[in-house]
Short mmCIF file of C-alpha atoms and ligand atoms in Angstrom, two decimals:
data_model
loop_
_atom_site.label_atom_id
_atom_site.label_comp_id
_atom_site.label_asym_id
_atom_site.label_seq_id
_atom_site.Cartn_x
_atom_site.Cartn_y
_atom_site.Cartn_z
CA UNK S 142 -28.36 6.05 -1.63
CA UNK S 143 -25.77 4.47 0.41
CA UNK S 144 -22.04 4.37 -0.59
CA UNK S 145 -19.90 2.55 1.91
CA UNK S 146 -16.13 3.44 2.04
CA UNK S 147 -15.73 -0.92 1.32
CA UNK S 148 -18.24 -3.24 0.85
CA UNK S 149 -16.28 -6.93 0.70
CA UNK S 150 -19.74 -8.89 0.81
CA UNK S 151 -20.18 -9.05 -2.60
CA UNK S 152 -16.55 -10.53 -3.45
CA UNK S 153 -17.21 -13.30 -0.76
CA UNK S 154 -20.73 -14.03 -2.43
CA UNK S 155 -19.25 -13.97 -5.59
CA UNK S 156 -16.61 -16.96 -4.59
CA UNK S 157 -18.22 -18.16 -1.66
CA UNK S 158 -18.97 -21.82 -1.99
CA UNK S 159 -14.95 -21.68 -3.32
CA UNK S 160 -14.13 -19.88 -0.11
CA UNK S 161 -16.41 -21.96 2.44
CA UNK S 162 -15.39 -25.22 0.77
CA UNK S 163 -11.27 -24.21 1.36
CA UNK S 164 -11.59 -23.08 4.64
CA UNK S 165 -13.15 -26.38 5.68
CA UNK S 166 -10.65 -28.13 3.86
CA UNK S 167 -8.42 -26.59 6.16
CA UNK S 168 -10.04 -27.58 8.93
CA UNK S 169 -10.48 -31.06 7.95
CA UNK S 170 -6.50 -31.86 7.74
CA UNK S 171 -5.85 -29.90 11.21
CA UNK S 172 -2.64 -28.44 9.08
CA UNK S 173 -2.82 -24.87 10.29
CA UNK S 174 0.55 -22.86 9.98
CA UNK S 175 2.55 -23.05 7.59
CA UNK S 176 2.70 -25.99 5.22
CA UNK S 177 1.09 -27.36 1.63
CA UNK S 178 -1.59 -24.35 1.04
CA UNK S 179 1.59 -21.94 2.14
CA UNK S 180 4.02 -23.52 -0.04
CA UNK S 181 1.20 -23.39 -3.06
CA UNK S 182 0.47 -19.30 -2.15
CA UNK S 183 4.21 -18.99 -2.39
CA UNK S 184 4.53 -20.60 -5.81
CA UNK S 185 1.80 -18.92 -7.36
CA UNK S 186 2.66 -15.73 -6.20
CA UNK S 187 6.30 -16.58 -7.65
CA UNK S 188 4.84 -16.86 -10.57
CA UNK S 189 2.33 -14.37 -10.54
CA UNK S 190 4.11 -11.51 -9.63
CA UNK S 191 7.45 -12.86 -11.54
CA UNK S 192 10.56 -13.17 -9.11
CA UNK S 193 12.36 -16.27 -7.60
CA UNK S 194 11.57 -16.60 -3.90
CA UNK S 195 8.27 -15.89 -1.72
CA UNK S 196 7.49 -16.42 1.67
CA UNK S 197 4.32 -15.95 3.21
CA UNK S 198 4.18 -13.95 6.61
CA UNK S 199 1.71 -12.72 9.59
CA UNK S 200 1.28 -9.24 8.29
CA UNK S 201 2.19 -6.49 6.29
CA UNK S 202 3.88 -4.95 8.92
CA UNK S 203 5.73 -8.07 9.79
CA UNK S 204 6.54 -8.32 6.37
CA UNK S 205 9.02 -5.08 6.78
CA UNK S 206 10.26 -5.85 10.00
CA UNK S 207 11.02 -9.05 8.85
CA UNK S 208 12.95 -7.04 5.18
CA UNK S 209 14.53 -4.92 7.85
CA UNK S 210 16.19 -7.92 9.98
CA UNK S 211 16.93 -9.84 7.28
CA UNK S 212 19.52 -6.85 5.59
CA UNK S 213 21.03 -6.51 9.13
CA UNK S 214 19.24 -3.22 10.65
CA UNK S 215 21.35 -2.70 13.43
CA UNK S 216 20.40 0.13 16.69
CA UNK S 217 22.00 3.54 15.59
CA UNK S 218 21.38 2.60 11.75
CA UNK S 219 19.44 4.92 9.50
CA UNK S 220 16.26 4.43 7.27
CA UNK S 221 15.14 6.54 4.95
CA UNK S 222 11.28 6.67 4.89
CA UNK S 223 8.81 8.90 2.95
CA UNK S 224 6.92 11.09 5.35
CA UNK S 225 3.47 10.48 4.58
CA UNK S 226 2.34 6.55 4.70
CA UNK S 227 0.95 4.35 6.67
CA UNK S 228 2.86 4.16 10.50
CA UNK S 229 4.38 0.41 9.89
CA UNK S 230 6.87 2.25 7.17
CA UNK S 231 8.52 4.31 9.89
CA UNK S 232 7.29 2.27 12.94
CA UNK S 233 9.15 -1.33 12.09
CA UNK S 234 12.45 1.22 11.86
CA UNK S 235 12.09 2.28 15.27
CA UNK S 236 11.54 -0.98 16.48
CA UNK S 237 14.93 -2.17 15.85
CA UNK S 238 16.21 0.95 17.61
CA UNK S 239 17.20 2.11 13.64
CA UNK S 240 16.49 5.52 13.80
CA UNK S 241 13.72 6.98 10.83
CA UNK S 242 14.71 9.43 8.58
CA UNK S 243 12.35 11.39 6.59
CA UNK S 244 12.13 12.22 3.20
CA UNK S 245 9.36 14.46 1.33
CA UNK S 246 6.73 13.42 -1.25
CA UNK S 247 6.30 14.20 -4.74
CA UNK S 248 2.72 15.88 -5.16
CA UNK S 249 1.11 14.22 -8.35
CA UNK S 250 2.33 10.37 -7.37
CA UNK S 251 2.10 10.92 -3.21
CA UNK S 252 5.57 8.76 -3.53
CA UNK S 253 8.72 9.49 -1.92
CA UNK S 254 10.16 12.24 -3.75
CA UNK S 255 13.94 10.76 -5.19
CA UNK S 256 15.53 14.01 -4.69
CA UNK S 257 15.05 14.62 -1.51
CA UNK S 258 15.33 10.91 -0.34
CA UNK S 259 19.26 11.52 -2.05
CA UNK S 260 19.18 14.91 0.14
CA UNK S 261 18.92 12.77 3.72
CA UNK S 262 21.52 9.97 2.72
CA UNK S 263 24.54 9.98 5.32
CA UNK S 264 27.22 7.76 6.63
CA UNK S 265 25.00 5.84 8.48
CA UNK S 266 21.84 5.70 5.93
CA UNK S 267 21.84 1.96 5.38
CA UNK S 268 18.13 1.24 3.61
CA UNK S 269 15.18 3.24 1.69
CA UNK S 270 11.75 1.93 1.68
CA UNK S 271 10.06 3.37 -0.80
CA UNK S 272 6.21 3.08 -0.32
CA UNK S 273 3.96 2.36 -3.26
CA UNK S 274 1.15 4.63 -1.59
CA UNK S 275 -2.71 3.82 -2.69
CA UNK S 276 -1.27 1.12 -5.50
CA UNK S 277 0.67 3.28 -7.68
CA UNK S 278 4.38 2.57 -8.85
CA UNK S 279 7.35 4.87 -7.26
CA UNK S 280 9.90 6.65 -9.65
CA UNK S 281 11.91 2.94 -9.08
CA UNK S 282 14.72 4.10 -11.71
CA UNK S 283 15.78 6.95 -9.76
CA UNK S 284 15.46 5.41 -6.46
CA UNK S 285 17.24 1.90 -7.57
CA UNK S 286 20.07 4.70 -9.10
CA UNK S 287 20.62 6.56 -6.17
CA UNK S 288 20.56 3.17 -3.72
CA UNK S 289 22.98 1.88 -5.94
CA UNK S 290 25.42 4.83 -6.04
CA UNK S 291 25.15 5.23 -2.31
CA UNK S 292 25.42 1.10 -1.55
CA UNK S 293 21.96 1.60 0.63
CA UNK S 294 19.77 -1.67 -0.05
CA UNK S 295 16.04 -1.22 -1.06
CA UNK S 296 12.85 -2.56 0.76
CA UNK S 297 9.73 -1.86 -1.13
CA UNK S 298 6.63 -1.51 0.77
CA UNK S 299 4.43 -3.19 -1.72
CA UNK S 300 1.40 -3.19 0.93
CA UNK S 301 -1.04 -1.10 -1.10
CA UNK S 302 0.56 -2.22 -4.35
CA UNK S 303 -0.28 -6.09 -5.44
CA UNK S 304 0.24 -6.29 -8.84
CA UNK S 305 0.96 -3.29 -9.59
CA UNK S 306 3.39 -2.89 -12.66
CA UNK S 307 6.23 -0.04 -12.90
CA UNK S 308 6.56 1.57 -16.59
CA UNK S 309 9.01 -1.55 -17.75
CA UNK S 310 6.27 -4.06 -16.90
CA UNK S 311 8.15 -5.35 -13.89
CA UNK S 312 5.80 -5.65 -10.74
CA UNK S 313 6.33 -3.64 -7.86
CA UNK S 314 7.99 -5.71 -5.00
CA UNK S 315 10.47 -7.02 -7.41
CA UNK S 316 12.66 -4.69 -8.45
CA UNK S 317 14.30 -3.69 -5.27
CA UNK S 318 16.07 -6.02 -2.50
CA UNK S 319 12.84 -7.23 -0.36
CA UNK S 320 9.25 -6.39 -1.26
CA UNK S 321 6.82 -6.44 1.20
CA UNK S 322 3.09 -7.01 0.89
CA UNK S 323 0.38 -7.23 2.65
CA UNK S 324 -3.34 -9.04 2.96
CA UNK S 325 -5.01 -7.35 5.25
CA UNK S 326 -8.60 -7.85 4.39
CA UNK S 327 -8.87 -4.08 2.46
CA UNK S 328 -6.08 -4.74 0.23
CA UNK S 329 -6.90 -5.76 -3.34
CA UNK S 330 -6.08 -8.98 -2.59
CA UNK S 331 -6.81 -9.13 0.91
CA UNK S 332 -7.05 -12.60 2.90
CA UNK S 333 -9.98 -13.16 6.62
CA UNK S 334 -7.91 -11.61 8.80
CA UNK S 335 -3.76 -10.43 9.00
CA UNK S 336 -1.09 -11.88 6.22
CA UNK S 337 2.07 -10.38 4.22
CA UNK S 338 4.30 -12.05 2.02
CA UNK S 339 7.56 -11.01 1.31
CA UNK S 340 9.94 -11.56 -1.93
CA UNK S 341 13.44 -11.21 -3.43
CA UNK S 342 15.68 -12.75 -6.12
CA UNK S 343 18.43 -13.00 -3.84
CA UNK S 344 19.12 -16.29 -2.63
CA UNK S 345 21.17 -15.42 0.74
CA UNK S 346 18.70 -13.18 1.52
CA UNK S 347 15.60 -15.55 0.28
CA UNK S 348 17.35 -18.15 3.32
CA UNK S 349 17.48 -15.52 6.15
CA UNK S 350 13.34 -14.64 5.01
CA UNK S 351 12.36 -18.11 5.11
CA UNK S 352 14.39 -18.95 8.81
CA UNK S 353 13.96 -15.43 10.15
CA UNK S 354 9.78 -16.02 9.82
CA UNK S 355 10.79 -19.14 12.29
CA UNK S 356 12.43 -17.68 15.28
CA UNK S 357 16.06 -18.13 12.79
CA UNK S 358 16.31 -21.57 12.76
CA UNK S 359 16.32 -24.59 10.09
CA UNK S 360 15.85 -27.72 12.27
CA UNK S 361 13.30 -27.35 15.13
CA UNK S 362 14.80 -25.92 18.14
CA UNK S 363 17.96 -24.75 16.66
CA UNK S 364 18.19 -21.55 16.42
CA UNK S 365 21.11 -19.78 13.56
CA UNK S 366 20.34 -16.37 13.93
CA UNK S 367 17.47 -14.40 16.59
CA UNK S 368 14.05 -14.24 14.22
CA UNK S 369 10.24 -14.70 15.34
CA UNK S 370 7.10 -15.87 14.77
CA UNK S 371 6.11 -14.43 11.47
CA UNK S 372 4.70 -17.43 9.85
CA UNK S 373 1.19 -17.17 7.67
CA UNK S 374 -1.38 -19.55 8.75
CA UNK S 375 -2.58 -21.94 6.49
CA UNK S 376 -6.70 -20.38 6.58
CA UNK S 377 -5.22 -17.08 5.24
CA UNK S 378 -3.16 -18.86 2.36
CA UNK S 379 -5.83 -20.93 1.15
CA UNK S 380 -8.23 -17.28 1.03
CA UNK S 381 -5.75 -15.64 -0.99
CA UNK S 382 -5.06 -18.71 -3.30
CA UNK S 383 -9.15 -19.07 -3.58
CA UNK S 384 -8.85 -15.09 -4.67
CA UNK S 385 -5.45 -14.53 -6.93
CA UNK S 386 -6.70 -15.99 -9.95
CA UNK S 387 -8.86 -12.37 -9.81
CA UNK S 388 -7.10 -10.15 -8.60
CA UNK S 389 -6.43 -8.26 -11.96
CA UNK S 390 -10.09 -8.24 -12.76
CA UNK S 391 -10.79 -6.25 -9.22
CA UNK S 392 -8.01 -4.05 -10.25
CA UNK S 393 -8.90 -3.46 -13.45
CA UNK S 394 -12.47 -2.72 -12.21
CA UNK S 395 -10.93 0.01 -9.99
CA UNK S 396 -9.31 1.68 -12.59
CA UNK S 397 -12.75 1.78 -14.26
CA UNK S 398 -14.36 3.38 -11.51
CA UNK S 399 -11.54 5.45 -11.41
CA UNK S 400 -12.10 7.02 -14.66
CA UNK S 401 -15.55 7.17 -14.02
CA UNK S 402 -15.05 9.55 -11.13
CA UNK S 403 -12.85 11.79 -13.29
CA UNK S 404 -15.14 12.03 -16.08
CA UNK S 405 -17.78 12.86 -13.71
CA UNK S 406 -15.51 15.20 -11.96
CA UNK S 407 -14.48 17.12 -14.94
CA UNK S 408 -18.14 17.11 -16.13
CA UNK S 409 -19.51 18.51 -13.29
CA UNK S 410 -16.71 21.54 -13.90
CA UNK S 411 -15.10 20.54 -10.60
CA UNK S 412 -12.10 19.30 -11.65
CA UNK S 413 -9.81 20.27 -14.93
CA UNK S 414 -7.47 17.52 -15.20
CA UNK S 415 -5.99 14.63 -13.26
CA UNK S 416 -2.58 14.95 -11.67
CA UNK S 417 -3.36 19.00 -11.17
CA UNK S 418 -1.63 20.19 -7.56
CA UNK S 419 -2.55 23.61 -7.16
CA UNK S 420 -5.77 25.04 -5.42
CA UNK S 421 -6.13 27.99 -8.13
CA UNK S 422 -10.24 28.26 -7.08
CA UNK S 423 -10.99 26.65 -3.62
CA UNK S 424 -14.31 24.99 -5.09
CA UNK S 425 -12.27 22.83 -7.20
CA UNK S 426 -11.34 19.37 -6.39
CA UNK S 427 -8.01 18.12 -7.81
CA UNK S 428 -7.73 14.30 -9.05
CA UNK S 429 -4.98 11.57 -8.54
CA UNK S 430 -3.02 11.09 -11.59
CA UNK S 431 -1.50 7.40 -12.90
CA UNK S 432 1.43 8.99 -14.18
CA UNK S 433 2.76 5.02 -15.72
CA UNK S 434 -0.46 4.94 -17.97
CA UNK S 435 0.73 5.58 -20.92
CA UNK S 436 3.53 2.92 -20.98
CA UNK S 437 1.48 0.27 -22.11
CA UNK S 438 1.41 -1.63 -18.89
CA UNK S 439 -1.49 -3.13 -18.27
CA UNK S 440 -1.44 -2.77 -13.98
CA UNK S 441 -0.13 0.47 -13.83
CA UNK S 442 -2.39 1.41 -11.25
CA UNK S 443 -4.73 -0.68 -9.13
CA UNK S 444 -6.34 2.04 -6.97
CA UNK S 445 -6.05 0.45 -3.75
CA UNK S 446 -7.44 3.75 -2.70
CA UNK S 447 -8.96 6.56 -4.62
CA UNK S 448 -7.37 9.84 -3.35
CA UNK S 449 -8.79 13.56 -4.30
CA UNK S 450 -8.16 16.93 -2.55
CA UNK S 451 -10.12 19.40 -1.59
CA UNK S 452 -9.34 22.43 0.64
CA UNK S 453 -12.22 22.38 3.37
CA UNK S 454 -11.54 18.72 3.48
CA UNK S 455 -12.97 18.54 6.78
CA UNK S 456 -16.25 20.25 6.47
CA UNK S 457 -16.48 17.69 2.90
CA UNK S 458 -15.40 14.58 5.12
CA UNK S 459 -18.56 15.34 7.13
CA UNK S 460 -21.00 16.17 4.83
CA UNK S 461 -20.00 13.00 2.65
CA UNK S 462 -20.86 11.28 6.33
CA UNK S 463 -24.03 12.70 6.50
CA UNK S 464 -25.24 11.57 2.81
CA UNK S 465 -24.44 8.68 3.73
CA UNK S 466 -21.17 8.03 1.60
CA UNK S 467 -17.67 5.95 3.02
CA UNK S 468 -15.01 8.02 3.35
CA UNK S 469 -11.66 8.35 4.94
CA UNK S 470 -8.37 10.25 5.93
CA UNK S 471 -5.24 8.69 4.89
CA UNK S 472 -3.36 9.82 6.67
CA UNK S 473 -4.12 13.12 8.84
CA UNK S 474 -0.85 13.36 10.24
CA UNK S 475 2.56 13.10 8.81
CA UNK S 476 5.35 10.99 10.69
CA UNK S 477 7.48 14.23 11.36
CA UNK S 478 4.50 15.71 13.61
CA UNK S 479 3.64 12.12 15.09
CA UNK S 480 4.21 12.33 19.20
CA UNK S 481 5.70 9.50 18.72
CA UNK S 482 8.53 10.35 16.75
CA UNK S 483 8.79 14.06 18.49
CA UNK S 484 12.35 12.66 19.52
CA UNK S 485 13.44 13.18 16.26
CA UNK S 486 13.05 16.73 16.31
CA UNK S 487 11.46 17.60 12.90
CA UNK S 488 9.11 20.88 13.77
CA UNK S 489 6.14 21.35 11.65
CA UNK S 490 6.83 23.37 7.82
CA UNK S 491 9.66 20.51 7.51
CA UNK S 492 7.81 18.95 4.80
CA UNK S 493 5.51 21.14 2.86
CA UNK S 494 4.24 18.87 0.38
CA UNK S 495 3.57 15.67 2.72
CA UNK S 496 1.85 18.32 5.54
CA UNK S 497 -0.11 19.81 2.57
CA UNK S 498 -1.27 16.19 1.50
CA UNK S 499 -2.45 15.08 5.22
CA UNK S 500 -4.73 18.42 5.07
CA UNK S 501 -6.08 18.01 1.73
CA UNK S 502 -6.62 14.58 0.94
CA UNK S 503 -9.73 12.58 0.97
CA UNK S 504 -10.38 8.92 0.15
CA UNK S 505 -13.05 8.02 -1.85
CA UNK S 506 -15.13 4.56 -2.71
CA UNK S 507 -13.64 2.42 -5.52
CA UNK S 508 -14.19 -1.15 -5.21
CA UNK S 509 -14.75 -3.20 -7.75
CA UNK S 510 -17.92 -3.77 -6.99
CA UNK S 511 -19.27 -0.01 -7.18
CA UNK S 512 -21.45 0.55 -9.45
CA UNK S 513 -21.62 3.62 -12.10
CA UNK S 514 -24.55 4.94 -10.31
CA UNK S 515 -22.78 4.97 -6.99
CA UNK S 516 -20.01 6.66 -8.26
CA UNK S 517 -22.25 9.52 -9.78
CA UNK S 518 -24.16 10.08 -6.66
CA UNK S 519 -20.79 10.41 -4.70
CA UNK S 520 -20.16 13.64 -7.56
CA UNK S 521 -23.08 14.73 -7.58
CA UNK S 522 -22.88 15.12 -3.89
CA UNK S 523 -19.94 16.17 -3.70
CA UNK S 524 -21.04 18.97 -6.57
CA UNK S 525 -24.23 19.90 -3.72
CA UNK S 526 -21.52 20.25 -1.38
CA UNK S 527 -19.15 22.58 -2.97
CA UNK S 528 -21.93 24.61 -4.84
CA UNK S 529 -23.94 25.11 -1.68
C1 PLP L 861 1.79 1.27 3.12
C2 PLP L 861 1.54 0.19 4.14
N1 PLP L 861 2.59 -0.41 4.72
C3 PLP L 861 2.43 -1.38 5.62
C4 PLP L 861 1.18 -1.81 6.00
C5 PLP L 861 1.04 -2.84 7.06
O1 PLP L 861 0.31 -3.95 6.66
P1 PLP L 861 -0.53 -4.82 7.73
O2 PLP L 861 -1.73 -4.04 8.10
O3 PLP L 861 -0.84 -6.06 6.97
O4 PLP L 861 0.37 -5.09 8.89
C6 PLP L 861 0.05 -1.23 5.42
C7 PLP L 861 -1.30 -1.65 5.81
O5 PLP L 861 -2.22 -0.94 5.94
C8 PLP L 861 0.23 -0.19 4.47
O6 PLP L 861 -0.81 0.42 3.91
#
């Protein structure tokens, strides 16, 4: 059997005459950036994900460098990060000459661990971007708490996250100053090629979004502050408006396949419970935990990845290769170790629980359109694997 890591082909032939019919449409009015299917993106997700301004953007990435201009990121300023996430958390930092500063992970949610984000806060600590990592909610109270004490603004990094609800039913993206999203096309809502959107309910800062995105200006070819070209074009938009109205059915779908591969797990006498973090026998394989599902919320996780560990996850990654089954490393390397960011000078032990999680993490198939069979074959090979 054959298990890729993503298989999208089945979404588009689900919607496709939908899809094909838009994308024409777009074609046929020659209105490519920007503009009506834009605007109507923006409104739904407004409505959709519940706050008062949206603004569609080029990418995910640009989506955060876009959060970070708009609150004033000057060279010298500093950014607190969690260490393990993808590289356009810390990356968009250094590209306003900000300077990164890292904070440790907790080891059930993968999220940026509150008390040691407080830990790194100095003088000159103006932001936190907490990351909702593989579409589950960070500890937001504590974080908003500790911003607020310490006057540092908040840019959630929604990326992985559409949707996704924190334990008072507010969606993620919402709750701090800018949230940041993206569609890249593995997302759970994810658009034919690069997009982001980016929200707040702050009005000043909703006007420096929407000009920033056009090089800072209002009126054509004047220019109020220094932004870029961060628009979203208008073939992406009318994707992701084609695809919101099911978004929470592919999530929901995920969580199912999600339980499936615990149930599995822990019937196969692999894994005890989900949310464990300690390798007490090295044949067992530990399981990601929702720690918001019992709130009552009805997103509180949309498994934009499915995340075990295992301790030889290298010799597993390959095997799973072999049989045939998608799998992948997010992310092998933490931002403290990154050459890149040697200049820092973080050394290696810095952050225990962030190295631990680039050794012993493995991503697993979950889209929605995996079926039960699928999922028990990737156990069950798993199982050969470990028993072998
Ligand atoms: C956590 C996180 N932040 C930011 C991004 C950047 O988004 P994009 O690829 O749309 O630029 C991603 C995308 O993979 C992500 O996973």
């Amino acid at each position: 059997m054959k298990v890729p890591l993503l298989d999208l082909k089945p979404q588009y032939n689900f919607l496709k005459e939908e899809l094909d019919a838009a994308v024409i449409r777009v074609a046929e009015s020659q209105y490519f950036i920007l503009g009506p299917e834009v605007e109507k993106l923006e409104k739904s997700l407004c409505e959709y994900l519940e706050c008062k301004y949206a603004f569609g953007v080029s990418s995910g990435t640009d989506a955060l460098l876009v959060a970070l201009m708009a609150i004033d990121i000057k060279p010298g300023d500093e950014v607190i990060v969690p260490d393990y996430s993808f590289f356009a958390t810390a990356g968009v930092v250094s590209r306003l000459n900000a300077k990164p500063v890292f904070a440790d992970v907790d080891p059930v949610t993968f999220n940026i661990d509150p008390m040691d984000f407080e830990k790194k806060i100095t003088t000159k600590t103006k932001a936190v971007i907490p990351v909702h990592l593989y579409g589950q909610s960070c500890d937001m109270d504590s974080i908003m708490q500790i911003a607020s004490k310490h006057k540092i603004k908040v840019i959630e990094d929604a990326a992985q996250a559409i949707g996704v609800q924190y334990k008072d039913g507010r969606c993620v993206g919402t709750i701090g100053d800018i949230g940041c999203f993206s569609f890249f096309p593995s997302k759970n809502l994810g658009c034919f090629g690069d997009g982001g959107l980016v929200t707040t309910n702050d009005k000043e800062l909703a006007y420096k979004l929407k000009i920033l995105r056009v090089h800072g200006g209002e009126a054509k070819y004047y220019h109020k502050i220094i932004g870029g070209n961060f628009r979203l074009d208008a073939l992406q938009a009318v994707v992701i408006n084609v695809k919101l109205p099911h978004l929470d059915s592919w999530s929901e779908a995920r969580r199912r396949n999600a339980q499936l591969y615990s149930k599995f797990f822990i019937e196969a006498g692999l894994s005890e419970e989900e949310g464990k973090i300690i390798f007490d026998d090295k044949n067992k394989v530990l399981l990601p935990k929702a720690v918001y599902k019992s709130s009552g919320v009805k997103n509180y996780h949309i498994y934009n990845q499915y995340i075990i560990r295992v301790e030889n996850r290298n010799e597993l990654k390959e095997f799973l290769t072999q049989n045939n089954i998608g799998n992948e490393i997010y992310y092998p390397l933490p931002f403290h170790l990154q050459e890149c960011f040697e200049y820092l000078g973080y050394r290696k032990g810095d952050f225990p629980v962030s190295e631990d999680l680039a050794n012993t993490t493995l991503a697993l198939p979950v889209y929605s359109d995996l079926t039960e069979e699928q999922i028990e074959y990737v156990v069950q090979t798993i199982n050969k694997f470990i028993r072998k």
